[in-house]
């Protein structure tokens, strides 16, 4: 089934460790996004990419980095994890910026 | 940039009653307004959307209305069922031009038996 694949599904991570959340889409969408979801705060945009080779900062980019080497992959890296980065992370994509967004299944990250 | 406010944050209704969730947006140029449903532990999924060239759209028990003058749009669920219990998010954007969807903070809907 076509869609967005995220890995890992869940992870417990020690503070200070580096972590990369992987995201792959097979819909050939131009735009990709990373959101974090915390109780009471809804979906907050971390980073986005309007097209392969470009990235941009969202609402809460500090402590995170992304790359977009090709159309399909959009990994999110936490350089040195902190407990406040405990959250559910959703990768998403859309055909073009501003069009309907489709979400992956999410990655549950706990930083201890 | 766009700012979207969503109310209420929680909503309880009796099974069979109607539920209404309201959102306001700040950018009068926004022209695309989707609604997402997120069940517990699952990803948000699109349930209905509306574009600024129409005032209302229906899909079975779900409808969305848009008031461009007042800059607000609403989700209406009729004949609610327990499986409607979820968090609902509204969003708004101007399509094209590199703009991104701005989400509301969500409404926890509980349908009680």
Short mmCIF file of N, CA, C and O in Angstrom, two decimals, chain A residues 3-4 33 35 37 40-43 45 48 50 57-58 88 90 96-106 108, chain B residues 32 34 36 38 41-46 49 51 87 89 93-106:
data_model
loop_
_atom_site.label_atom_id
_atom_site.label_comp_id
_atom_site.label_asym_id
_atom_site.label_seq_id
_atom_site.Cartn_x
_atom_site.Cartn_y
_atom_site.Cartn_z
N UNK A 3 2.21 4.99 0.59
CA UNK A 3 2.06 5.84 1.75
C UNK A 3 3.39 6.30 2.31
O UNK A 3 4.37 6.43 1.57
N UNK A 4 3.40 6.58 3.59
CA UNK A 4 4.57 7.09 4.29
C UNK A 4 4.99 6.09 5.35
O UNK A 4 4.16 5.64 6.15
N UNK A 33 7.24 16.99 5.52
CA UNK A 33 7.19 17.74 6.77
C UNK A 33 7.52 16.83 7.95
O UNK A 33 7.25 15.63 7.92
N UNK A 35 6.38 16.93 12.03
CA UNK A 35 5.62 17.54 13.11
C UNK A 35 5.91 16.79 14.41
O UNK A 35 6.18 15.61 14.41
N UNK A 37 3.91 16.15 18.16
CA UNK A 37 2.61 16.29 18.79
C UNK A 37 2.74 16.05 20.27
O UNK A 37 3.15 14.98 20.72
N UNK A 40 -2.13 18.76 24.35
CA UNK A 40 -2.57 20.13 24.55
C UNK A 40 -1.96 21.15 23.62
O UNK A 40 -2.37 22.31 23.60
N UNK A 41 -0.97 20.73 22.84
CA UNK A 41 -0.28 21.66 21.95
C UNK A 41 -0.51 21.36 20.48
O UNK A 41 0.02 22.04 19.61
N UNK A 42 -1.26 20.36 20.19
CA UNK A 42 -1.58 20.06 18.80
C UNK A 42 -0.36 19.62 18.01
O UNK A 42 0.59 19.05 18.55
N UNK A 43 -0.39 19.89 16.73
CA UNK A 43 0.68 19.52 15.81
C UNK A 43 1.55 20.74 15.54
O UNK A 43 1.07 21.75 15.02
N UNK A 45 4.96 22.23 13.64
CA UNK A 45 5.87 21.96 12.54
C UNK A 45 7.32 22.18 12.98
O UNK A 45 7.67 23.24 13.49
N UNK A 48 10.47 21.52 7.31
CA UNK A 48 9.76 21.12 6.11
C UNK A 48 10.70 21.18 4.91
O UNK A 48 11.79 21.75 4.97
N UNK A 50 10.01 21.81 0.70
CA UNK A 50 9.06 22.02 -0.39
C UNK A 50 9.39 21.17 -1.61
O UNK A 50 8.51 20.88 -2.43
N UNK A 57 12.84 25.90 8.12
CA UNK A 57 12.50 25.78 9.54
C UNK A 57 11.03 26.04 9.77
O UNK A 57 10.45 26.94 9.19
N UNK A 58 10.47 25.24 10.65
CA UNK A 58 9.09 25.42 11.03
C UNK A 58 8.97 26.21 12.32
O UNK A 58 9.79 27.07 12.63
N UNK A 88 5.58 12.53 20.25
CA UNK A 88 5.26 11.70 19.09
C UNK A 88 5.61 12.52 17.85
O UNK A 88 5.19 13.67 17.73
N UNK A 90 5.53 12.93 13.80
CA UNK A 90 4.84 12.53 12.57
C UNK A 90 5.56 13.12 11.37
O UNK A 90 5.76 14.33 11.28
N UNK A 96 2.12 19.19 -3.20
CA UNK A 96 2.83 20.45 -3.31
C UNK A 96 2.58 21.22 -2.03
O UNK A 96 1.65 20.92 -1.28
N UNK A 97 3.41 22.22 -1.73
CA UNK A 97 3.23 22.97 -0.48
C UNK A 97 1.83 23.56 -0.37
O UNK A 97 1.34 24.20 -1.30
N UNK A 98 1.16 23.30 0.76
CA UNK A 98 -0.17 23.85 0.98
C UNK A 98 -1.29 22.94 0.55
O UNK A 98 -2.45 23.23 0.82
N UNK A 99 -1.00 21.85 -0.11
CA UNK A 99 -2.06 20.91 -0.49
C UNK A 99 -2.30 19.91 0.64
O UNK A 99 -1.64 19.96 1.67
N UNK A 100 -3.22 19.01 0.44
CA UNK A 100 -3.59 18.05 1.49
C UNK A 100 -2.37 17.30 2.00
O UNK A 100 -1.58 16.78 1.22
N UNK A 101 -2.26 17.27 3.31
CA UNK A 101 -1.13 16.58 3.95
C UNK A 101 -1.55 15.18 4.36
O UNK A 101 -2.64 14.98 4.90
N UNK A 102 -0.68 14.23 4.10
CA UNK A 102 -0.88 12.84 4.51
C UNK A 102 0.21 12.49 5.52
O UNK A 102 1.38 12.77 5.29
N UNK A 103 -0.21 11.86 6.61
CA UNK A 103 0.70 11.59 7.71
C UNK A 103 1.16 10.14 7.73
O UNK A 103 0.44 9.22 7.33
N UNK A 104 2.38 9.96 8.25
CA UNK A 104 2.86 8.62 8.56
C UNK A 104 2.26 8.15 9.87
O UNK A 104 1.48 8.87 10.51
N UNK A 105 2.63 6.96 10.29
CA UNK A 105 2.04 6.34 11.48
C UNK A 105 2.57 6.94 12.78
O UNK A 105 2.00 6.73 13.83
N UNK A 106 3.67 7.65 12.70
CA UNK A 106 4.22 8.27 13.90
C UNK A 106 5.36 7.48 14.51
O UNK A 106 5.42 6.25 14.38
N UNK A 108 7.11 7.21 18.31
CA UNK A 108 6.99 7.60 19.71
C UNK A 108 8.39 7.60 20.33
O UNK A 108 9.02 6.55 20.44
N UNK B 32 -7.87 27.15 1.45
CA UNK B 32 -8.03 25.70 1.58
C UNK B 32 -8.11 25.35 3.05
O UNK B 32 -7.25 25.76 3.85
N UNK B 34 -8.82 22.05 5.41
CA UNK B 34 -9.08 20.62 5.65
C UNK B 34 -9.36 20.35 7.12
O UNK B 34 -8.98 21.13 8.00
N UNK B 36 -9.00 17.10 9.97
CA UNK B 36 -8.39 15.80 10.22
C UNK B 36 -8.98 15.19 11.48
O UNK B 36 -9.29 15.89 12.45
N UNK B 38 -8.13 12.25 14.40
CA UNK B 38 -7.07 11.43 14.95
C UNK B 38 -7.61 10.58 16.09
O UNK B 38 -7.97 11.09 17.15
N UNK B 41 -3.78 7.02 19.54
CA UNK B 41 -2.63 6.23 19.13
C UNK B 41 -2.44 6.09 17.63
O UNK B 41 -1.56 5.36 17.18
N UNK B 42 -3.27 6.80 16.87
CA UNK B 42 -3.18 6.70 15.41
C UNK B 42 -2.73 8.03 14.80
O UNK B 42 -2.57 9.03 15.48
N UNK B 43 -2.53 8.01 13.50
CA UNK B 43 -2.13 9.23 12.81
C UNK B 43 -3.35 10.08 12.46
O UNK B 43 -4.45 9.55 12.29
N UNK B 44 -3.18 11.37 12.29
CA UNK B 44 -4.28 12.20 11.80
C UNK B 44 -4.62 11.80 10.37
O UNK B 44 -3.74 11.57 9.55
N UNK B 45 -5.93 11.75 10.08
CA UNK B 45 -6.37 11.40 8.73
C UNK B 45 -7.39 12.40 8.25
O UNK B 45 -8.29 12.80 9.00
N UNK B 46 -7.27 12.80 7.00
CA UNK B 46 -8.19 13.75 6.40
C UNK B 46 -9.59 13.17 6.34
O UNK B 46 -9.78 12.04 5.89
N UNK B 49 -12.59 18.35 3.41
CA UNK B 49 -11.95 19.63 3.21
C UNK B 49 -12.86 20.53 2.38
O UNK B 49 -13.83 20.06 1.77
N UNK B 51 -12.79 24.32 -0.09
CA UNK B 51 -12.03 25.39 -0.70
C UNK B 51 -12.88 26.66 -0.68
O UNK B 51 -14.10 26.61 -0.56
N UNK B 87 -9.84 13.02 18.35
CA UNK B 87 -9.42 14.43 18.32
C UNK B 87 -9.54 14.92 16.88
O UNK B 87 -9.11 14.24 15.95
N UNK B 89 -8.80 18.07 14.17
CA UNK B 89 -7.97 19.24 13.91
C UNK B 89 -8.47 19.96 12.65
O UNK B 89 -8.72 19.32 11.63
N UNK B 93 -4.78 27.26 4.85
CA UNK B 93 -3.62 27.70 4.08
C UNK B 93 -4.06 28.36 2.79
O UNK B 93 -5.20 28.22 2.36
N UNK B 94 -3.12 29.07 2.20
CA UNK B 94 -3.26 29.54 0.83
C UNK B 94 -2.46 28.58 -0.03
O UNK B 94 -1.24 28.47 0.12
N UNK B 95 -3.14 27.83 -0.90
CA UNK B 95 -2.45 26.83 -1.71
C UNK B 95 -1.53 27.49 -2.73
O UNK B 95 -1.83 28.58 -3.24
N UNK B 96 -0.41 26.80 -3.01
CA UNK B 96 0.55 27.36 -3.93
C UNK B 96 1.42 28.38 -3.23
O UNK B 96 1.16 28.79 -2.12
N UNK B 97 2.47 28.79 -3.88
CA UNK B 97 3.33 29.82 -3.31
C UNK B 97 4.18 29.37 -2.16
O UNK B 97 4.76 30.20 -1.45
N UNK B 98 4.24 28.05 -1.92
CA UNK B 98 5.10 27.54 -0.86
C UNK B 98 4.51 27.63 0.53
O UNK B 98 5.19 27.34 1.52
N UNK B 99 3.23 28.03 0.64
CA UNK B 99 2.63 28.13 1.97
C UNK B 99 2.36 26.75 2.56
O UNK B 99 2.14 25.79 1.85
N UNK B 100 2.37 26.68 3.89
CA UNK B 100 2.14 25.43 4.59
C UNK B 100 0.83 25.49 5.35
O UNK B 100 0.36 26.55 5.71
N UNK B 101 0.28 24.31 5.61
CA UNK B 101 -0.91 24.23 6.43
C UNK B 101 -0.61 24.68 7.85
O UNK B 101 0.40 24.31 8.42
N UNK B 102 -1.51 25.49 8.41
CA UNK B 102 -1.44 25.86 9.82
C UNK B 102 -2.59 25.15 10.52
O UNK B 102 -3.74 25.28 10.10
N UNK B 103 -2.27 24.41 11.58
CA UNK B 103 -3.27 23.61 12.29
C UNK B 103 -3.81 24.34 13.51
O UNK B 103 -3.10 25.10 14.16
N UNK B 104 -5.07 24.05 13.83
CA UNK B 104 -5.61 24.42 15.12
C UNK B 104 -5.08 23.46 16.18
O UNK B 104 -4.40 22.48 15.87
N UNK B 105 -5.41 23.73 17.43
CA UNK B 105 -4.86 22.94 18.54
C UNK B 105 -5.66 21.70 18.86
O UNK B 105 -5.30 20.94 19.75
N UNK B 106 -6.76 21.48 18.15
CA UNK B 106 -7.48 20.22 18.29
C UNK B 106 -8.67 20.29 19.24
O UNK B 106 -8.70 21.08 20.17
#
